[in-house]
Coordinates of C-alpha atoms and ligand atoms in Angstrom, one line a residue:
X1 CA -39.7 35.3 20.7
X2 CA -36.4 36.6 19.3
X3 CA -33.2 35.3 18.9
X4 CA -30.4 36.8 18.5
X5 CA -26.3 37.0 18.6
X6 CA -23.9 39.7 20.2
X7 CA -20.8 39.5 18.6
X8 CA -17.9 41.5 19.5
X9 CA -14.3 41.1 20.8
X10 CA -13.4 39.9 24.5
X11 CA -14.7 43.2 26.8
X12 CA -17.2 44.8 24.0
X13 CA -20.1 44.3 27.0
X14 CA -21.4 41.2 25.3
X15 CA -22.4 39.7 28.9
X16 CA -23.5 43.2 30.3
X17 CA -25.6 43.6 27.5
X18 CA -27.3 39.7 27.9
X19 CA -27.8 40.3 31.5
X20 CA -29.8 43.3 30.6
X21 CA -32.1 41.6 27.8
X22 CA -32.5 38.8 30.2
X23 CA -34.3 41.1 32.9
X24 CA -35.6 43.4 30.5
X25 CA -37.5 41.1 28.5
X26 CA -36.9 37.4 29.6
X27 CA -34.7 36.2 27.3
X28 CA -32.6 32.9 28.2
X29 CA -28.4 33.9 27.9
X30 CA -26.8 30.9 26.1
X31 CA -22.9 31.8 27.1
X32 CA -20.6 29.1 25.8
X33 CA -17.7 30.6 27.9
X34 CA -20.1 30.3 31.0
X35 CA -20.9 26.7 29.8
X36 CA -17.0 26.0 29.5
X37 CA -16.1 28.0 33.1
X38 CA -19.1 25.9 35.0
X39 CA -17.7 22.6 33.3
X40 CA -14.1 23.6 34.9
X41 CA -15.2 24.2 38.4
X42 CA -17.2 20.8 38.4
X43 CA -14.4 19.4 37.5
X44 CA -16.1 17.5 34.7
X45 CA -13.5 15.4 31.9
X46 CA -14.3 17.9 29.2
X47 CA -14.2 20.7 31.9
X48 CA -10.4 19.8 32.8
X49 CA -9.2 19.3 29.2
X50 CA -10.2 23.0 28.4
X51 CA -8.4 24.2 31.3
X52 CA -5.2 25.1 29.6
X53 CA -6.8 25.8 26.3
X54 CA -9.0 28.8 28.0
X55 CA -6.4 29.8 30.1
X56 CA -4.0 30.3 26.8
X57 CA -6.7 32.4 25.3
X58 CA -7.0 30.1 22.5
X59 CA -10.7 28.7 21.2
X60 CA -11.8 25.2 22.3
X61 CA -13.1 22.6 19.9
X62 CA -15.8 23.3 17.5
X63 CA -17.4 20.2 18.4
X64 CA -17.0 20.7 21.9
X65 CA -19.1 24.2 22.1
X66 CA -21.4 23.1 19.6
X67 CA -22.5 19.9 21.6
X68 CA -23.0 22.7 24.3
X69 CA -25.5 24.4 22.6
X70 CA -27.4 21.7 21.1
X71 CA -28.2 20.1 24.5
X72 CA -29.5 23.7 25.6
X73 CA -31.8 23.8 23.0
X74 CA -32.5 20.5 23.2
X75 CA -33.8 21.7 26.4
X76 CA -36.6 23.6 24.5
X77 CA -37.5 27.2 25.0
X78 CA -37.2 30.5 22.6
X79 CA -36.1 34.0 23.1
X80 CA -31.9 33.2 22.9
X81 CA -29.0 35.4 23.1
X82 CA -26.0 33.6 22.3
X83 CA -23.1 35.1 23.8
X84 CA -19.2 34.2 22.7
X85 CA -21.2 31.7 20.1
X86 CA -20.5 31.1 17.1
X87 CA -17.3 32.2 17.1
X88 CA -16.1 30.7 14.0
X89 CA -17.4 29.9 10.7
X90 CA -18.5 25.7 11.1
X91 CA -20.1 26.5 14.7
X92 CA -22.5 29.8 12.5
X93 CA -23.5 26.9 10.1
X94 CA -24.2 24.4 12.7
X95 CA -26.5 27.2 15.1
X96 CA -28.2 27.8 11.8
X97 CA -28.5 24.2 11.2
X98 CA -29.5 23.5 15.2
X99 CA -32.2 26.0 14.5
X100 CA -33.4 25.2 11.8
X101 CA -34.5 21.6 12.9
X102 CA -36.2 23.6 15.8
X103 CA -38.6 25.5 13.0
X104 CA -36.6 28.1 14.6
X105 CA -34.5 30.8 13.5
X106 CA -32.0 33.7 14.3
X107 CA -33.4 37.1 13.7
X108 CA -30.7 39.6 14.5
X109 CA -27.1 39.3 14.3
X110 CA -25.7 42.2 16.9
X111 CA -22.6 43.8 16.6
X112 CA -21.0 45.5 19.3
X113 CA -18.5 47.7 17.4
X114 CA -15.5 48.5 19.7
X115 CA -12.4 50.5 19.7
X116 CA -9.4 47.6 20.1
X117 CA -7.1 50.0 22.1
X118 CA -10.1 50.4 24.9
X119 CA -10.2 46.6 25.5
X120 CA -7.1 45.9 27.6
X121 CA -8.5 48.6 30.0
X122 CA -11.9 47.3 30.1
X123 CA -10.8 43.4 30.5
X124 CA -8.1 43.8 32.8
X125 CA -10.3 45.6 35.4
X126 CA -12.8 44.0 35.4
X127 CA -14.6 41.6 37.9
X128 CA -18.1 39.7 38.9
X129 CA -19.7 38.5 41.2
X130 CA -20.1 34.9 41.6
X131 CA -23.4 34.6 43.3
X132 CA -25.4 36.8 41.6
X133 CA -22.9 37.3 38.1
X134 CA -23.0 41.6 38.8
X135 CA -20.2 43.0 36.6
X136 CA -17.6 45.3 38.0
X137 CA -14.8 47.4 37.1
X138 CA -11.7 48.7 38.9
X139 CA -12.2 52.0 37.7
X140 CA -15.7 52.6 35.9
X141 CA -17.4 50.6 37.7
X142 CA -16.1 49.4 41.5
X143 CA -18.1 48.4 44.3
X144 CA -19.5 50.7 46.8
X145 CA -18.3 49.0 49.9
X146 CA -15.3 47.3 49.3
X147 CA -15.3 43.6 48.9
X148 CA -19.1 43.2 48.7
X149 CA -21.1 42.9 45.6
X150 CA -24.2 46.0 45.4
X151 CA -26.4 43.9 44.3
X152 CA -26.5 40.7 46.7
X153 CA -24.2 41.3 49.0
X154 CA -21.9 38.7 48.6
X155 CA -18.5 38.9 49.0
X156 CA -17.9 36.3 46.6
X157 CA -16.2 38.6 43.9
X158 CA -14.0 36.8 40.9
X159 CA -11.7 37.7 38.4
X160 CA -11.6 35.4 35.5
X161 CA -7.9 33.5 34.9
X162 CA -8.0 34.3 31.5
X163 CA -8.6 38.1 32.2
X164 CA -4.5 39.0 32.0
X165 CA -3.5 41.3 29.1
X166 CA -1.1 38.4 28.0
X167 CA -4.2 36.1 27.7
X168 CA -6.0 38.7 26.6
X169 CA -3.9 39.5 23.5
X170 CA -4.3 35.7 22.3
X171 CA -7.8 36.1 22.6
X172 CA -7.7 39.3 20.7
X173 CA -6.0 38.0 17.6
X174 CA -8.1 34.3 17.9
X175 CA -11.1 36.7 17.8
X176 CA -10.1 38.8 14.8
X177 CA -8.9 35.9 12.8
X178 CA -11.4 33.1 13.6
X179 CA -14.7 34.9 14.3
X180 CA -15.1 38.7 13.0
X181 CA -15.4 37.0 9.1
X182 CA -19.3 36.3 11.2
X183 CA -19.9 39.6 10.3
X184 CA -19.2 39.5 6.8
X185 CA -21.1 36.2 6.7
X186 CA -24.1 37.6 8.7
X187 CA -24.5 40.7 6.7
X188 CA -25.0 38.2 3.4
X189 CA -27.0 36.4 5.6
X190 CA -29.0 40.3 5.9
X191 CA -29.3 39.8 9.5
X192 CA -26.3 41.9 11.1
X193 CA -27.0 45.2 12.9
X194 CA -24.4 47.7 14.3
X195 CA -24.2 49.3 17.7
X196 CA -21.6 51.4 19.3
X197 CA -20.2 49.5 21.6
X198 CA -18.2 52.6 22.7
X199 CA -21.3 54.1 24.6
X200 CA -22.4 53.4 28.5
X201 CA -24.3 50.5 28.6
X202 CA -27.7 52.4 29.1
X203 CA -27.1 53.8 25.8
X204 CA -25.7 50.6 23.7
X205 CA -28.8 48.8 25.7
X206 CA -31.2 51.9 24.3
X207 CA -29.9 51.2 21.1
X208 CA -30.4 47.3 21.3
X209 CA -34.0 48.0 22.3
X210 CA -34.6 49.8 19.3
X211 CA -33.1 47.1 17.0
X212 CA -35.3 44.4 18.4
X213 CA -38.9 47.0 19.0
X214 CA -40.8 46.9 21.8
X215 CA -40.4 43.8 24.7
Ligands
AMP1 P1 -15.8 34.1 26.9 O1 -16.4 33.9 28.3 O2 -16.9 34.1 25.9 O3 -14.8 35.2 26.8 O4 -15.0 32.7 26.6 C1 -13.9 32.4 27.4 C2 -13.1 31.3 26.7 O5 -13.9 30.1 26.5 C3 -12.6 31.7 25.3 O6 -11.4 32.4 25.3 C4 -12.4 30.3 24.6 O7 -11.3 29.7 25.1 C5 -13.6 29.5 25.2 N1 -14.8 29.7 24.4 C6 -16.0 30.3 24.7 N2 -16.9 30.2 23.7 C7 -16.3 29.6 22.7 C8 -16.7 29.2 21.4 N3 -17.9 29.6 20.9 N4 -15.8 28.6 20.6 C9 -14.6 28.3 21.1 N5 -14.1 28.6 22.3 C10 -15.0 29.2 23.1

């Protein structure tokens, strides 16, 4: 099966996008921020000396996220969309590398092309739900009955720490300094493809599905 990145900034619908691939075709979500958020709450060493690191908007360790990945695929499986990962030049060589020794390899690269003036809106509004991981917005996208996710039902609705335009700024300027040279690397590499991230996500979705052909 396919494997594939979404790159983009903070709020470009990366995780919207990967929720949709993972029902649409059965894809396995590798989220290194969801890796990092799960380690936090479990209160695990390496989940508490993030903490402040995520919560300044700055990157974690390369090491530290890499080590995350390879024990997911050491888990074994195919069919990966790697979300928030690589973000920076070392951890694209070591995914190559990590797949490589798997006789595996990456087969699209996809950007989600963003305007950078629409992402304070779309971060600062927005919320999930932590049972079932439903994405909301304040103003595009709220809840029908207030307090209560659509989907499941569960009342359980979060708003990430890190989701503060201050926060979100830092992670703005890590993101075009540290990881958007992955798209000049990954269109040597021939494997980057463009969508517009600017379009509801039934449209940047269609246009995903076309990229990647029939499920
Ligand atoms: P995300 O959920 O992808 O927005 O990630 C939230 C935060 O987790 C980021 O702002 C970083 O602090 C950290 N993080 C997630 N993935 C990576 C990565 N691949 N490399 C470094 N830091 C990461």
């Amino acid at each position: 099966m396919t494997n594939i990145i979404l790159l983009g900034p903070p709020g470009a619908g990366k995780g919207t996008q990967a929720r949709i691939l993972v029902e649409q075709r059965g894809m396995v979500q590798l989220s290194t921020g969801d890796m990092l958020r799960a380690a936090q709450s479990s209160g695990t060493e390496m989940g508490k000396k993030v903490t402040e690191v995520m919560a300044a908007g700055k990157l974690v360790t390369d090491e530290i996220v890499i080590g995350l990945i390879e024990e997911k695929l050491a888990e074994g499986g195919t069919g990966f969309i790697f979300d928030g990962f690589p973000r920076t030049l070392p951890q694209a060589d070591a995914l190559g590398a990590l797949l490589d020794k798997r006789g595996d390899k990456l087969d699209s690269v996809i950007e989600m092309k963003v305007d950078p003036e629409a992402l304070v809106d779309r971060i600062t509004g927005r919320f999930t739900c932590g049972q079932c991981g439903e994405v909301y917005h304040d103003r595009t996208k709220p809840t029908h009955n207030a307090g209560a996710c659509d989907v499941c039902g569960s009342t359980d609705l979060r708003r990430r720490a890190d989701d503060n335009e201050e926060s979100l700024r830092k992670r703005l300027f890590e993101y075009y300094q540290k990881t958007s040279p992955l798209i000049g690397y990954y269109y040597a590499k021939g494997t980057l493809r463009g969508v517009d991230g600017m379009a509801e996500p039934e449209a940047v979705s269609a246009q995903i599905a076309k990229i990647l052909g029939p499920a």
